[in-house]
Coordinates of C-alpha atoms in Angstrom, one line a residue:
M1 CA 9.8 12.5 -13.2
A2 CA 13.5 11.9 -14.5
L3 CA 16.1 11.3 -11.7
S4 CA 18.8 14.1 -11.6
G5 CA 22.0 12.3 -13.3
P6 CA 22.3 8.8 -14.7
R7 CA 19.8 5.9 -13.7
V8 CA 20.0 4.8 -10.3
K9 CA 19.4 1.0 -9.0
S10 CA 17.9 0.0 -5.8
A11 CA 19.7 -1.6 -3.1
G12 CA 18.0 -4.9 -2.2
R13 CA 17.0 -6.1 -6.0
V14 CA 14.9 -9.4 -5.9
S15 CA 14.8 -10.2 -9.5
K16 CA 17.5 -13.1 -10.6
T17 CA 16.1 -13.5 -14.4
P18 CA 17.9 -12.3 -17.5
D19 CA 16.6 -9.3 -19.3
V20 CA 13.2 -9.9 -20.5
K21 CA 13.1 -9.3 -24.4
C22 CA 9.9 -8.6 -26.5
R23 CA 9.0 -7.1 -29.8
K24 CA 9.2 -3.7 -29.0
Q25 CA 11.3 -3.4 -25.8
V26 CA 13.7 -5.1 -23.3
I27 CA 12.8 -5.1 -19.7
P28 CA 16.0 -5.0 -17.5
K29 CA 16.4 -7.5 -14.9
D30 CA 17.3 -4.7 -12.2
E31 CA 14.6 -2.5 -10.8
D32 CA 14.6 1.3 -11.5
L33 CA 13.9 3.9 -9.1
I34 CA 11.0 4.9 -11.1
S35 CA 7.2 5.2 -10.6
S36 CA 5.0 2.7 -12.1
K37 CA 3.3 5.0 -14.3
Q38 CA 6.8 5.6 -15.8
W39 CA 7.8 1.8 -15.9
L40 CA 4.5 0.8 -17.7
K41 CA 4.9 3.5 -20.0
K42 CA 8.2 1.7 -21.3
Y43 CA 7.0 -1.6 -19.9
G44 CA 3.5 -2.0 -20.1
L45 CA 1.5 -4.5 -22.3
R46 CA 0.6 -1.9 -24.9
S47 CA 4.2 -0.6 -25.3
L48 CA 5.3 -4.1 -25.6
G49 CA 2.6 -5.0 -28.2
L50 CA 1.3 -7.8 -26.0
R51 CA -2.4 -6.4 -25.5
L52 CA -4.6 -9.2 -26.9
D53 CA -7.7 -7.1 -27.5
E54 CA -5.5 -4.8 -29.8
L55 CA -3.9 -7.9 -31.7
L56 CA -7.5 -9.2 -32.9
S57 CA -8.9 -5.9 -33.0
S58 CA -8.4 -5.9 -37.1
H59 CA -10.7 -8.5 -37.7
R60 CA -14.0 -6.6 -35.5
H61 CA -17.4 -8.7 -36.4
V62 CA -19.8 -6.4 -38.0
S63 CA -22.9 -7.4 -39.2
G64 CA -25.6 -5.3 -41.2
H65 CA -29.4 -5.2 -42.1
I66 CA -30.4 -4.5 -45.8
K67 CA -33.8 -2.5 -45.3
M68 CA -35.0 -2.8 -48.7
T69 CA -35.1 -6.9 -48.5
G70 CA -35.1 -7.0 -44.6
H71 CA -32.5 -9.5 -45.0
H72 CA -29.6 -9.9 -42.1
I73 CA -26.0 -10.2 -43.2
D74 CA -23.0 -11.1 -41.1
A75 CA -19.4 -9.8 -41.7
K76 CA -17.4 -11.5 -44.4
Y77 CA -15.1 -13.3 -42.0
C78 CA -18.1 -15.5 -39.8
D79 CA -17.7 -18.5 -42.0
I80 CA -13.6 -18.5 -41.7
F81 CA -12.8 -17.3 -38.3
P82 CA -14.7 -18.2 -34.9
L83 CA -16.0 -14.8 -33.0
V84 CA -14.9 -14.2 -29.7
R85 CA -15.6 -11.3 -27.3
I86 CA -12.7 -9.7 -25.5
S87 CA -12.7 -5.9 -23.7
N88 CA -16.7 -5.9 -24.6
K89 CA -15.9 -5.8 -28.5
N90 CA -16.8 -9.0 -30.8
V91 CA -13.7 -9.7 -32.8
H92 CA -12.9 -12.9 -35.2
L93 CA -10.2 -15.0 -34.3
S94 CA -7.9 -14.5 -37.2
V95 CA -5.0 -16.1 -35.6
S96 CA -3.2 -19.3 -35.7
Y97 CA -2.9 -22.0 -33.0
Q98 CA 0.8 -21.5 -33.3
E99 CA 0.8 -17.5 -33.0
L100 CA -1.3 -17.9 -29.6
V101 CA 1.1 -20.2 -28.3
Q102 CA 3.7 -17.8 -29.0
Y103 CA 2.0 -14.9 -27.8
E104 CA 1.4 -16.9 -24.3
D105 CA 5.2 -17.5 -24.1
S106 CA 6.2 -14.2 -24.3
L107 CA 3.0 -13.1 -22.2
R108 CA 4.3 -15.5 -19.6
T109 CA 7.7 -14.1 -19.5
V110 CA 6.6 -11.0 -19.1
L111 CA 4.3 -11.7 -16.4
V112 CA 6.8 -13.0 -14.4
R113 CA 9.0 -10.1 -14.6
Y114 CA 5.7 -8.2 -13.4
L115 CA 5.3 -10.2 -10.5
N116 CA 9.1 -9.4 -9.6
R117 CA 8.8 -6.1 -9.8
W118 CA 5.4 -6.0 -7.5
S119 CA 7.3 -8.5 -4.8
W120 CA 10.0 -5.7 -4.8
L121 CA 7.5 -2.9 -4.5
L122 CA 6.2 -5.0 -1.5
L123 CA 9.7 -5.4 0.0
G124 CA 11.4 -3.1 3.1
P125 CA 11.2 0.6 2.7
H126 CA 9.3 0.4 -1.1
R127 CA 6.5 -1.0 1.0
V128 CA 6.3 1.7 3.6
F129 CA 7.4 4.9 1.5
G130 CA 6.8 4.1 -2.0
T131 CA 9.9 4.5 -4.6
I132 CA 11.9 7.3 -3.9
L133 CA 12.2 8.8 -7.5
E134 CA 14.1 12.0 -7.2
G135 CA 17.8 12.8 -6.4
S136 CA 17.2 15.3 -3.3
V137 CA 14.5 14.6 -0.9
V138 CA 12.9 16.1 2.4
L139 CA 11.3 13.4 4.4
C140 CA 8.5 15.3 6.5
I141 CA 7.5 13.4 9.2
D142 CA 4.2 13.8 11.6
T143 CA 5.2 13.3 14.9
S144 CA 2.3 14.6 17.0
G145 CA 0.8 12.6 19.5
S146 CA -1.7 11.1 17.2
M147 CA 1.3 9.2 15.7
V148 CA 2.1 6.9 19.3
T149 CA 1.2 3.5 18.2
V150 CA 3.2 3.7 15.0
I151 CA 6.3 6.0 15.7
E152 CA 8.5 3.2 16.8
E153 CA 8.2 1.3 13.8
I154 CA 7.9 4.1 11.0
K155 CA 11.4 5.7 13.2
R156 CA 13.0 2.0 12.1
E157 CA 11.5 2.1 8.8
I158 CA 13.2 5.5 8.2
I159 CA 16.5 4.3 9.2
T160 CA 16.4 1.4 6.6
L161 CA 15.2 4.0 4.1
I162 CA 18.4 5.9 4.9
W163 CA 21.0 3.1 4.5
T164 CA 19.5 0.8 1.9
V165 CA 17.9 3.4 -0.4
L166 CA 19.2 7.3 0.0
K167 CA 22.8 6.2 0.9
P168 CA 23.6 3.5 -1.7
N169 CA 21.6 5.6 -4.6
K170 CA 23.4 8.9 -3.5
I171 CA 20.3 10.8 -2.6
R172 CA 20.6 13.8 -0.8
F173 CA 18.2 14.4 1.8
N174 CA 17.1 16.1 4.9
I175 CA 14.3 15.6 7.6
V176 CA 11.7 17.8 8.8
Q177 CA 9.3 16.6 12.1
Y178 CA 6.4 18.0 13.0
G179 CA 4.2 17.6 16.0
S180 CA 3.2 21.2 18.0
T181 CA 6.4 22.6 16.2
V182 CA 8.7 22.0 13.7
T183 CA 12.0 20.9 13.6
K184 CA 14.8 20.3 10.9
F185 CA 17.8 17.8 11.2
H186 CA 19.7 20.2 8.8
E187 CA 19.5 23.4 7.1
S188 CA 19.4 22.0 3.6
V189 CA 19.6 18.6 1.9
S190 CA 22.8 17.2 1.9
E191 CA 25.1 14.3 0.6
P192 CA 24.2 10.9 2.1
T193 CA 27.6 10.2 3.5
A194 CA 28.1 7.7 6.1
E195 CA 28.6 10.6 8.8
Y196 CA 25.8 12.3 7.8
C197 CA 23.3 9.2 7.7
T198 CA 24.3 8.3 11.3
A199 CA 23.8 11.8 12.7
A200 CA 20.2 11.4 10.7
S201 CA 19.6 8.1 12.2
S202 CA 20.5 9.4 15.6
F203 CA 17.8 12.2 15.1
I204 CA 15.4 9.6 14.1
T205 CA 15.8 7.5 16.8
A206 CA 15.4 10.7 19.5
I207 CA 11.9 11.2 17.9
L208 CA 9.0 11.2 20.4
A209 CA 5.5 11.3 19.4
R210 CA 3.6 14.3 21.1
G211 CA 2.0 17.5 20.8
K212 CA -0.4 18.9 17.8
T213 CA -0.3 18.7 14.1
C214 CA 1.2 22.2 12.5
T215 CA 0.7 20.8 9.0
I216 CA 0.8 24.1 7.2
D217 CA 3.9 25.0 8.9
A218 CA 5.5 21.7 8.3
I219 CA 4.8 21.8 4.5
T220 CA 5.9 25.4 4.3
E221 CA 9.2 24.5 5.9
A222 CA 9.8 21.6 4.0
L223 CA 9.2 23.2 0.7
S224 CA 11.4 26.4 1.6
D225 CA 14.3 24.0 0.7
T226 CA 15.6 25.3 -2.5
Q227 CA 18.2 22.3 -3.3
A228 CA 15.2 19.6 -3.0
E229 CA 13.3 18.1 -5.6
A230 CA 10.5 16.7 -3.9
V231 CA 9.1 16.1 -0.4
Y232 CA 7.9 12.9 1.1
F233 CA 4.8 14.0 3.4
M234 CA 4.1 11.3 5.9
T235 CA 1.2 11.3 8.4
D236 CA -1.5 9.5 9.9
G237 CA -4.6 11.6 9.3
K238 CA -6.0 15.0 8.3
P239 CA -4.3 18.4 9.5
E240 CA -6.0 20.1 12.8
T241 CA -6.4 23.4 10.6
S242 CA -8.9 22.8 7.7
C243 CA -7.5 20.8 4.4
K244 CA -8.9 23.5 2.3
A245 CA -6.2 26.0 4.3
V246 CA -3.4 23.6 3.6
L247 CA -4.4 23.5 -0.1
D248 CA -4.5 27.2 -0.3
R249 CA -1.3 27.4 1.0
V250 CA 0.6 25.1 -1.2
N251 CA -1.0 26.9 -4.1
K252 CA 0.2 30.3 -3.0
L253 CA 3.6 29.2 -2.7
Q254 CA 4.0 28.1 -6.4
T255 CA 6.4 25.7 -5.5
S256 CA 8.0 23.3 -8.1
L257 CA 8.5 20.5 -5.5
K258 CA 6.3 17.3 -5.9
I259 CA 4.8 16.4 -2.7
H260 CA 4.7 12.7 -2.5
T261 CA 2.2 11.9 0.4
I262 CA 2.4 8.6 2.5
H263 CA -0.7 7.8 4.2
L264 CA 0.0 5.9 7.3
A265 CA -3.7 5.1 8.6
N266 CA -5.6 4.6 5.3
E267 CA -8.9 3.6 6.7
D268 CA -9.5 7.5 7.2
S269 CA -11.2 8.2 4.0
E270 CA -11.4 12.2 4.6
A271 CA -7.5 12.1 5.3
M272 CA -7.2 9.9 1.8
K273 CA -9.2 12.6 0.0
F274 CA -7.1 15.4 1.4
L275 CA -3.7 13.3 0.5
K276 CA -4.9 12.5 -2.6
K277 CA -5.6 16.0 -3.4
L278 CA -2.2 17.4 -2.3
S279 CA 0.1 15.1 -3.9
K280 CA -2.3 15.4 -7.3
R281 CA -2.0 19.4 -6.9
T282 CA 1.9 19.1 -7.2
G283 CA 2.4 16.5 -9.9
G284 CA 3.1 13.8 -6.8
R285 CA 1.7 10.2 -5.7
Y286 CA -0.4 8.8 -3.1
H287 CA 1.1 5.8 -1.1
C288 CA -0.5 3.8 1.4
P289 CA 2.0 1.4 3.1
V290 CA 1.0 -2.5 3.1
G291 CA 1.2 -5.0 5.6
G292 CA 4.1 -7.2 5.4
C293 CA 2.0 -10.5 3.9
E294 CA -0.5 -8.5 1.7
G295 CA 0.2 -9.6 -1.8
S296 CA 3.7 -11.2 -0.8
A297 CA 1.9 -14.8 -0.7
V298 CA 0.1 -14.5 -4.0
S299 CA 3.0 -13.2 -6.0
H300 CA 5.0 -15.9 -4.4
H301 CA 2.6 -18.5 -5.4
L302 CA 2.2 -17.3 -8.7
L303 CA 5.9 -17.2 -9.6
T304 CA 6.4 -20.7 -8.1
T305 CA 3.4 -22.2 -10.0
D306 CA 2.7 -23.5 -13.5
L307 CA 1.1 -20.3 -15.4
N308 CA -0.3 -22.6 -18.1
L309 CA -2.6 -23.6 -15.6
L310 CA -4.0 -20.2 -14.9
S311 CA -7.1 -20.7 -16.2
Q312 CA -8.0 -23.6 -13.8
Q313 CA -7.1 -21.2 -10.6
E314 CA -8.6 -18.1 -11.5
D315 CA -11.2 -18.5 -8.4
K316 CA -8.4 -19.4 -6.0
S317 CA -7.8 -16.9 -3.3
S318 CA -3.9 -17.6 -3.9
T319 CA -4.1 -16.3 -7.5
V320 CA -6.2 -13.0 -6.7
I321 CA -4.5 -9.9 -6.9
P322 CA -5.2 -7.8 -4.1
S323 CA -6.7 -4.2 -4.5
Y324 CA -4.4 -1.4 -3.6
K325 CA -5.0 2.5 -2.8
G326 CA -1.8 3.6 -3.5
D327 CA -0.8 4.8 -6.7
D328 CA 2.3 2.5 -7.6
L329 CA 0.8 -0.4 -6.5
K330 CA -2.7 0.2 -7.9
L331 CA -1.3 0.6 -11.6
L332 CA 1.2 -2.4 -11.4
S333 CA -1.2 -4.9 -9.8
A334 CA -3.9 -3.6 -12.6
E335 CA -1.4 -4.3 -15.2
I336 CA -1.0 -7.8 -13.8
R337 CA -4.5 -8.7 -13.6
R338 CA -5.1 -7.2 -17.2
A339 CA -1.5 -9.9 -18.2
K340 CA -3.5 -12.6 -16.4
K341 CA -6.7 -12.1 -18.0
F342 CA -5.3 -11.9 -21.4
L343 CA -3.3 -15.2 -20.7
V344 CA -6.2 -17.1 -20.0
H345 CA -8.3 -15.8 -22.9
S346 CA -5.4 -17.1 -25.2
Q347 CA -5.4 -20.4 -23.5
E348 CA -9.4 -20.6 -24.1
F349 CA -8.8 -19.2 -27.6
R350 CA -6.7 -21.7 -28.5
E351 CA -9.3 -24.5 -27.2
L352 CA -11.9 -22.7 -29.4
L353 CA -9.4 -23.0 -32.3
V354 CA -9.1 -26.7 -32.2
N355 CA -12.8 -27.1 -31.6
H356 CA -13.6 -25.1 -34.9
M357 CA -11.1 -26.7 -36.9
S358 CA -12.8 -30.2 -35.8
E359 CA -16.3 -28.7 -37.0
N360 CA -14.7 -27.5 -40.5
K361 CA -13.3 -30.9 -41.0
T362 CA -16.7 -33.0 -40.3

């Protein structure tokens, strides 16, 4: 979903490299407050023309069988180009050694940019809440008794979100907390002035975790704000009423607001299913906070290592990209894995070309 107004930038940028230039697009050095789905649509390997499987697809290996004579014939490229397998397809390596070198140079540059964005998503409020996409949002916070073990940390993170993301990017917001009852901070979303943010921080500081979980009432209240564009719904589990009842209420409200769900206890598989359904039904995203070191060590290692040696390090834990359940990190980490795989394949194909040329000379 596009942000209202001009493109906004996140405070706390991590990339120090110049803009990454590729054949079809330029990746800015500053991080946009957009989802990974949107970001990869603009800067993914396919958009940049860097999918190795597609670059090699013009000379697919095709062989045939002549029924009348019983003879087997190979593709016309078999004697000219070596045969390789990529993305479950047999293709002929019809590129030159130097073209693969140039491809790897571009891919390494893009991979570093991907790793920088990955590091950014693992920092501060992005790690806990994901990326705030809209220009006016309602933060809907579960403060029931089950939240007692995490509420202090969540309060600190929300206050950090207010001062480092919402205020600098002029994102209007309101807060709805819910336990046995629902309480709103303000009547509607408002501009993040210093006074408003200070009062919101005081409101958050005073929150206590207690009571039951009135999910239906909380979502109804949050979605009633006609000035908001989205709700960021934070909880550690399922509603005390049935999950179906909550989904039915959302359907009945026929809201245009997206609900982005933030699962604060992602080991609960039933709650995960419910929250994924809730976000998908309204066009939102599902997010799981990740541990402070989860992925950070790998991204740091890859950013400080020689990516030319990647093929020698594939089995090392220090280069393995973790699996994520939240939508943004899941999509970006999958594209990083794909870029790593293509880089290793290209390095292997260059070696194969050298061997093929040596064989043809003898």
